[in-house]
mmCIF file of C-alpha atoms in Angstrom:
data_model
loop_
_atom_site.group_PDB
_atom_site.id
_atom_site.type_symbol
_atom_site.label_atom_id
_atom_site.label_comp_id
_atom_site.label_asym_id
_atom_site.label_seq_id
_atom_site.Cartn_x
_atom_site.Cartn_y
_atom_site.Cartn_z
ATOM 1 C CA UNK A 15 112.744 80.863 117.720
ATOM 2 C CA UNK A 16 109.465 80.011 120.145
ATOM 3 C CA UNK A 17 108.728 77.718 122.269
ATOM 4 C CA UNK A 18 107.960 73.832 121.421
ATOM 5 C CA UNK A 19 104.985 73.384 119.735
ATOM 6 C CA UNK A 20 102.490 70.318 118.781
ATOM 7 C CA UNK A 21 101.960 69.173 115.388
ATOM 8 C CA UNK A 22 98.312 69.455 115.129
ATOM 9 C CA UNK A 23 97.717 72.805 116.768
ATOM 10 C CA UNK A 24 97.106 76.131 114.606
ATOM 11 C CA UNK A 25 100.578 77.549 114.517
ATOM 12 C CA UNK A 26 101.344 81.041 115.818
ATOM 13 C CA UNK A 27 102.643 84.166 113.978
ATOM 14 C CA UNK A 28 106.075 84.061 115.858
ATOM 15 C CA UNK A 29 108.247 80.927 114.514
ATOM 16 C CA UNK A 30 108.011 77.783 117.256
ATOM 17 C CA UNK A 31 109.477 74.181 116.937
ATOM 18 C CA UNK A 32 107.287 71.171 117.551
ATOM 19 C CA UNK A 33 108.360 67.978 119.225
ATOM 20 C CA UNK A 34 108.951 66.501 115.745
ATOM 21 C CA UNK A 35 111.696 69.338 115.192
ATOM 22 C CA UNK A 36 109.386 70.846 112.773
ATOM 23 C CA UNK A 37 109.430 74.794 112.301
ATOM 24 C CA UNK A 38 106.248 75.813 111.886
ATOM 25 C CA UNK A 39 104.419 79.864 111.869
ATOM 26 C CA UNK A 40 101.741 81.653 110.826
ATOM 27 C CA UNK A 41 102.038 85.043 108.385
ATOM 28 C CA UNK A 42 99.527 87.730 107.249
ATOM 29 C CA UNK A 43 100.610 89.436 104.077
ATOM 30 C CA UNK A 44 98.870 93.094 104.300
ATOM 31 C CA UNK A 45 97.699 92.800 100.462
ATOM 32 C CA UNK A 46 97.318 96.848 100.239
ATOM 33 C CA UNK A 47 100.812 97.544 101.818
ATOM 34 C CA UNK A 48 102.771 94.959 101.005
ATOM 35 C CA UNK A 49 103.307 94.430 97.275
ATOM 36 C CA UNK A 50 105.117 91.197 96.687
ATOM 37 C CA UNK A 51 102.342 89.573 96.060
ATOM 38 C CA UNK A 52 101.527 92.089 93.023
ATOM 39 C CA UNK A 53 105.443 92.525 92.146
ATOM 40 C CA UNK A 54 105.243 88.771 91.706
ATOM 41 C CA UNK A 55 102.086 88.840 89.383
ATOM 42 C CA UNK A 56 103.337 91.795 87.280
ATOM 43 C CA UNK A 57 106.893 89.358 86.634
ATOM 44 C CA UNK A 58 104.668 86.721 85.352
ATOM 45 C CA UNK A 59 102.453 89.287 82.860
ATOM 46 C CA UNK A 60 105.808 91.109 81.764
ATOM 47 C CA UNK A 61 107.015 87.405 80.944
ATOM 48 C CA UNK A 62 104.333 85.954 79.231
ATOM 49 C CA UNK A 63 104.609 88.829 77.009
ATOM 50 C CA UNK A 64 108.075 88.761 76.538
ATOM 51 C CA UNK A 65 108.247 85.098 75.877
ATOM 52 C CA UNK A 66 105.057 85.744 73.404
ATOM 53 C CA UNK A 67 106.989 88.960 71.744
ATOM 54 C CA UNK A 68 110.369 86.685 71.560
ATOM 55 C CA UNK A 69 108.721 83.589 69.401
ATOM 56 C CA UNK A 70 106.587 86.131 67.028
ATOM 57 C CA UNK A 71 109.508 88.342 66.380
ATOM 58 C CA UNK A 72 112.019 85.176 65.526
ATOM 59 C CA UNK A 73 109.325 83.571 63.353
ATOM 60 C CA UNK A 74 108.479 86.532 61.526
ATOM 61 C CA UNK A 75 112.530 87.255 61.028
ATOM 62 C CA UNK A 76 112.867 83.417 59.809
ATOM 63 C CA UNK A 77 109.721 83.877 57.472
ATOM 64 C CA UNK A 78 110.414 87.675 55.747
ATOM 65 C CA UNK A 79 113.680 88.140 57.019
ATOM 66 C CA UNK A 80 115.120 91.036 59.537
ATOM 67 C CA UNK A 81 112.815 94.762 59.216
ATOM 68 C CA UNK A 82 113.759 97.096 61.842
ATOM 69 C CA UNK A 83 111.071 98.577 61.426
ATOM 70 C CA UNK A 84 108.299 95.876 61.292
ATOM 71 C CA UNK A 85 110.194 94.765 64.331
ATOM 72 C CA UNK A 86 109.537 98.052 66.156
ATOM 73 C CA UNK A 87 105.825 97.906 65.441
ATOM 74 C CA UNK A 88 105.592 94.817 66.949
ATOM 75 C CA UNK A 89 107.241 95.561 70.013
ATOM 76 C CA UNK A 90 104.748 98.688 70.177
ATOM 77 C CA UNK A 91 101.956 96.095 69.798
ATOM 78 C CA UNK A 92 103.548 93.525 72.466
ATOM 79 C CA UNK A 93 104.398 96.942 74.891
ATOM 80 C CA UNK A 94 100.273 98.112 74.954
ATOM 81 C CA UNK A 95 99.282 94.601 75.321
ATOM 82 C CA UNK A 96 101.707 94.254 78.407
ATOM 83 C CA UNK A 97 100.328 97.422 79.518
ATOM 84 C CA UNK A 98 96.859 96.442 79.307
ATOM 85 C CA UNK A 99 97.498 93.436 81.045
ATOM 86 C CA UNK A 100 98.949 95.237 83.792
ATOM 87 C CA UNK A 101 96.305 97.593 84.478
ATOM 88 C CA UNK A 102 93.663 93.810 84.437
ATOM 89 C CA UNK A 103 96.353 92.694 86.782
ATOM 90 C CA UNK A 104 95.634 95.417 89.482
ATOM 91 C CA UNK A 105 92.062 95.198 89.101
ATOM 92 C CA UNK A 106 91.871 91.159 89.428
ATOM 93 C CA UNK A 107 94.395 91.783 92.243
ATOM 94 C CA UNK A 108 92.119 94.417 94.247
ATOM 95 C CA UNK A 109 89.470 91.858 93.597
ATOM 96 C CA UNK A 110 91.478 88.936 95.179
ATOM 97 C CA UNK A 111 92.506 91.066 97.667
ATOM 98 C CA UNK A 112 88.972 92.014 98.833
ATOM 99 C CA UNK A 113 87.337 88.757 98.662
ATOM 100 C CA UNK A 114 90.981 87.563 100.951
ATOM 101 C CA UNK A 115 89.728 90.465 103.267
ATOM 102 C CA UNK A 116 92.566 92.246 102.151
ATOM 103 C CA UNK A 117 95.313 89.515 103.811
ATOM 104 C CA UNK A 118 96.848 87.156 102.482
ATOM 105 C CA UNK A 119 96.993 84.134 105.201
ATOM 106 C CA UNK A 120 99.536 81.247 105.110
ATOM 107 C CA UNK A 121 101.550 79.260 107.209
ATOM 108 C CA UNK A 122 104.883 77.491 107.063
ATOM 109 C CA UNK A 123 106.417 74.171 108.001
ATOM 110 C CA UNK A 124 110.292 73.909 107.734
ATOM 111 C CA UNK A 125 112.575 70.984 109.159
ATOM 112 C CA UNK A 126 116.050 70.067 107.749
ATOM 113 C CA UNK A 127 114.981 69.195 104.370
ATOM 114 C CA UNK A 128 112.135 71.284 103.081
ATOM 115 C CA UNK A 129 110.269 75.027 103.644
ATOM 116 C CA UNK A 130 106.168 74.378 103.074
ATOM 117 C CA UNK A 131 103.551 77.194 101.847
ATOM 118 C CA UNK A 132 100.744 75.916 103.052
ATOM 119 C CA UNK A 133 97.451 78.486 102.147
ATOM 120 C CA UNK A 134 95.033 78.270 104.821
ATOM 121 C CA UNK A 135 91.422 76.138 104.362
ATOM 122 C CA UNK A 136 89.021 79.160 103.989
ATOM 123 C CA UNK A 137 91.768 81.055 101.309
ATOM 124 C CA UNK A 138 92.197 77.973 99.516
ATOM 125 C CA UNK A 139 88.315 77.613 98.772
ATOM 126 C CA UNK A 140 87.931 81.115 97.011
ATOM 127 C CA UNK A 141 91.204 80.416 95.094
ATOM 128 C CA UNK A 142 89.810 77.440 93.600
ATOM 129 C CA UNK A 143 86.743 79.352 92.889
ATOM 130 C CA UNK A 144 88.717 81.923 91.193
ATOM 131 C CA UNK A 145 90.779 79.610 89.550
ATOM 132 C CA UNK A 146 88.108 78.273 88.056
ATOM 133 C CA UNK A 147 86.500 81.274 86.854
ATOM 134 C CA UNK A 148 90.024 82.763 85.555
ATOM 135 C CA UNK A 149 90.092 79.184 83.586
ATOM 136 C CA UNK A 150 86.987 79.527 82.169
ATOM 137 C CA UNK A 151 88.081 83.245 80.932
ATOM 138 C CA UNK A 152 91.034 81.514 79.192
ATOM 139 C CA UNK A 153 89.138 79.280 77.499
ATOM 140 C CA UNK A 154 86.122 82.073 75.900
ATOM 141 C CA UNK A 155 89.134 83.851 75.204
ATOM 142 C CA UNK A 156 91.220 81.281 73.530
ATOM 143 C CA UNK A 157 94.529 81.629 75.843
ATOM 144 C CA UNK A 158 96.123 78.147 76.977
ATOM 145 C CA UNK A 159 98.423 79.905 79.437
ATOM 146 C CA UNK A 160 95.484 81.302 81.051
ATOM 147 C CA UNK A 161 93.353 77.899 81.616
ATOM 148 C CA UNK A 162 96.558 76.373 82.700
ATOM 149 C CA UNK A 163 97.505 79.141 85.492
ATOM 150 C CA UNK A 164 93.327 78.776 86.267
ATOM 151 C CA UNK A 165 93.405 75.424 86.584
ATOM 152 C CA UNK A 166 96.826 75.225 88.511
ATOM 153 C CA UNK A 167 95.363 77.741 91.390
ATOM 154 C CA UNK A 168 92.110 75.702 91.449
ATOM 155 C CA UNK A 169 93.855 72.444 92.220
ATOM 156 C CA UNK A 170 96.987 73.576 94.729
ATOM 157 C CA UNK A 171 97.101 74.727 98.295
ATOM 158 C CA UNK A 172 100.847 74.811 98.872
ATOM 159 C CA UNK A 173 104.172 74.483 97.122
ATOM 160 C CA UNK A 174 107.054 72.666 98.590
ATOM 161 C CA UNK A 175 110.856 73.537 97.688
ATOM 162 C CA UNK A 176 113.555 70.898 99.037
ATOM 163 C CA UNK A 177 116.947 72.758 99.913
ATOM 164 C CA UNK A 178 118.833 70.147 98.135
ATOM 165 C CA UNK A 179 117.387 71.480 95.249
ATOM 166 C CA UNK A 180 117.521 75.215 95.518
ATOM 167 C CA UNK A 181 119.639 77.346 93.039
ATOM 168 C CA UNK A 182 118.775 80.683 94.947
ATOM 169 C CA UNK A 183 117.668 82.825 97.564
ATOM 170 C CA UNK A 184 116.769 86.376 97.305
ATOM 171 C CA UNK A 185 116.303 88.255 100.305
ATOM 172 C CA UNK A 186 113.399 91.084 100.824
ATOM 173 C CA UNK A 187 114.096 91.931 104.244
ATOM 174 C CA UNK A 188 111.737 95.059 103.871
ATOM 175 C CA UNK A 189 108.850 93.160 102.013
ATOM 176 C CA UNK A 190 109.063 90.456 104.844
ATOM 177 C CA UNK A 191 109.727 87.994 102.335
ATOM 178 C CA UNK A 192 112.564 85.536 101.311
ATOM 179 C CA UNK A 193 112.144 84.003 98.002
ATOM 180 C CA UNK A 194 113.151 80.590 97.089
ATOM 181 C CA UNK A 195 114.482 79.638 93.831
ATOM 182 C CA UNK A 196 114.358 75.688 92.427
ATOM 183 C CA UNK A 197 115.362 75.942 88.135
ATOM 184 C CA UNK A 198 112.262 77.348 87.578
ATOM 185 C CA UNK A 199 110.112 76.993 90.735
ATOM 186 C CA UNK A 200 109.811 79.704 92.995
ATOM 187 C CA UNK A 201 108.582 79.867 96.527
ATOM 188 C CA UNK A 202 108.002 82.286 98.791
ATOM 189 C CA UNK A 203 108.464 82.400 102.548
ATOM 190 C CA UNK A 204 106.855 85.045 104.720
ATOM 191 C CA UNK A 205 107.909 85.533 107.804
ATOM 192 C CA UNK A 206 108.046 88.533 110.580
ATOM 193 C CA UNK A 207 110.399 90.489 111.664
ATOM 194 C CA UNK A 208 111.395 89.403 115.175
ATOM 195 C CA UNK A 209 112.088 85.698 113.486
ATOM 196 C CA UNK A 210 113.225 86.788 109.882
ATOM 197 C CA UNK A 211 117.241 86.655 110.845
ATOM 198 C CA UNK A 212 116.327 82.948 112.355
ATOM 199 C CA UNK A 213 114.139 81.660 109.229
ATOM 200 C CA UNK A 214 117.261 82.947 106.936
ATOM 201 C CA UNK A 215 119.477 81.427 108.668
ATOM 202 C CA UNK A 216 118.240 78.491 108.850
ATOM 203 C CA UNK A 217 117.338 77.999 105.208
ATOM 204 C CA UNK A 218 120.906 79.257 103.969
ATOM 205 C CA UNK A 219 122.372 76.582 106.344
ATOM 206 C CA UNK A 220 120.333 73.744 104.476
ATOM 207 C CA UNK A 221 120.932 75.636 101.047
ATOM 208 C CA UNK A 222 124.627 74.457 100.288
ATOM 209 C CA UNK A 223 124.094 74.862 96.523
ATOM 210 C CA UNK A 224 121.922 78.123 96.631
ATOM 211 C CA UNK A 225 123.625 82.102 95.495
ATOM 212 C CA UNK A 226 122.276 84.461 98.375
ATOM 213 C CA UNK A 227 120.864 87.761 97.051
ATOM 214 C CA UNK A 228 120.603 90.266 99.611
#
């Protein structure tokens, strides 16, 4: 890792230490070439579905009992909607992408107890703007998850995990990426290649509890 590094200065893309012992870096996630940002949206589509296709499938078995059949038109139902939503996922994602100027820019702090993704000032506006608007959407169209997820990326410009509390860590090596898992908060840490052994390290040192994925 870098050099020492004040506090209040705009960190740098390779990893330094301040004179508080804080890591802290810089990362631009190429949103056309790198897809963990879209992997990670297309997991939480595919659930949503699932979860949807799970609690109409068991209340329609408790209600008129088991049909194999009925059951397989409903998973044809649930399978086009998750495709549909899919193909909406890419386009809102090009969309994102392009008014992100095709980066995605963030920057980490990490000392001995927590990892911070902080999204920088000038992101953070047009997520809250698009928050907004993708709240809106769920509300025309009648979809609580969707206001919720709108209003969750209008009103948050990082996410915190403390290593006392993380269950897992899966590492992406090629993607760049090293994702955090808390029960059922995720993070995700970005970081480059020259510092990526360093950041791991460092994080599965604090992790005592955590199952490494590699």
């Amino acid at each position: 890792m870098g050099r020492r590094k004040g506090a209040g200065e705009v960190p740098a893309e390779r990893v330094q230490q301040g004179p508080d012992g804080t890591f802290r870096w810089r990362h631009d996630v190429p949103m056309l070439k790198n897809p963990v940002i879209l992997i990670t949206v297309y997991k939480v589509l595919a659930l949503s579905v699932g979860i949807e296709f799970a609690l109409v499938a068991t209340i329609d078995c408790f209600a008129n009992g088991f049909d194999l059949e009925g059951l397989g038109e409903l998973a044809l139902v649930h399978a086009c909607i998750c495709l549909g939503l899919l193909a909406l996922g890419a386009l809102g994602y090009f969309i994102v992408a392009w008014s992100y100027g095709f980066k995605y820019s963030v920057r980490f702090e990490m000392d001995e107890r927590v990892v911070r993704h902080i999204q920088m000032p000038h992101q953070f506006q047009r997520a809250r703007a698009l928050g907004k608007l993708t709240a809106m959407v769920g509300v025309i169209a009648g979809r609580p998850g969707t206001v919720g997820a709108g209003l969750l990326a209008a009103s948050r410009n990082s996410s915190t995990s403390e290593f006392s509390h993380v269950s897992a860590i899966v590492v992406c090596r090629r993607l760049n990426t090293i994702k955090i898992r808390s029960g059922l908060f995720h993070n995700q840490v970005y970081v480059n290649d020259q510092d990526f052994d360093q950041v791991l390290a460092h994080i599965v040192a604090h992790c005592p509890q955590a199952k490494v994925v590699d």
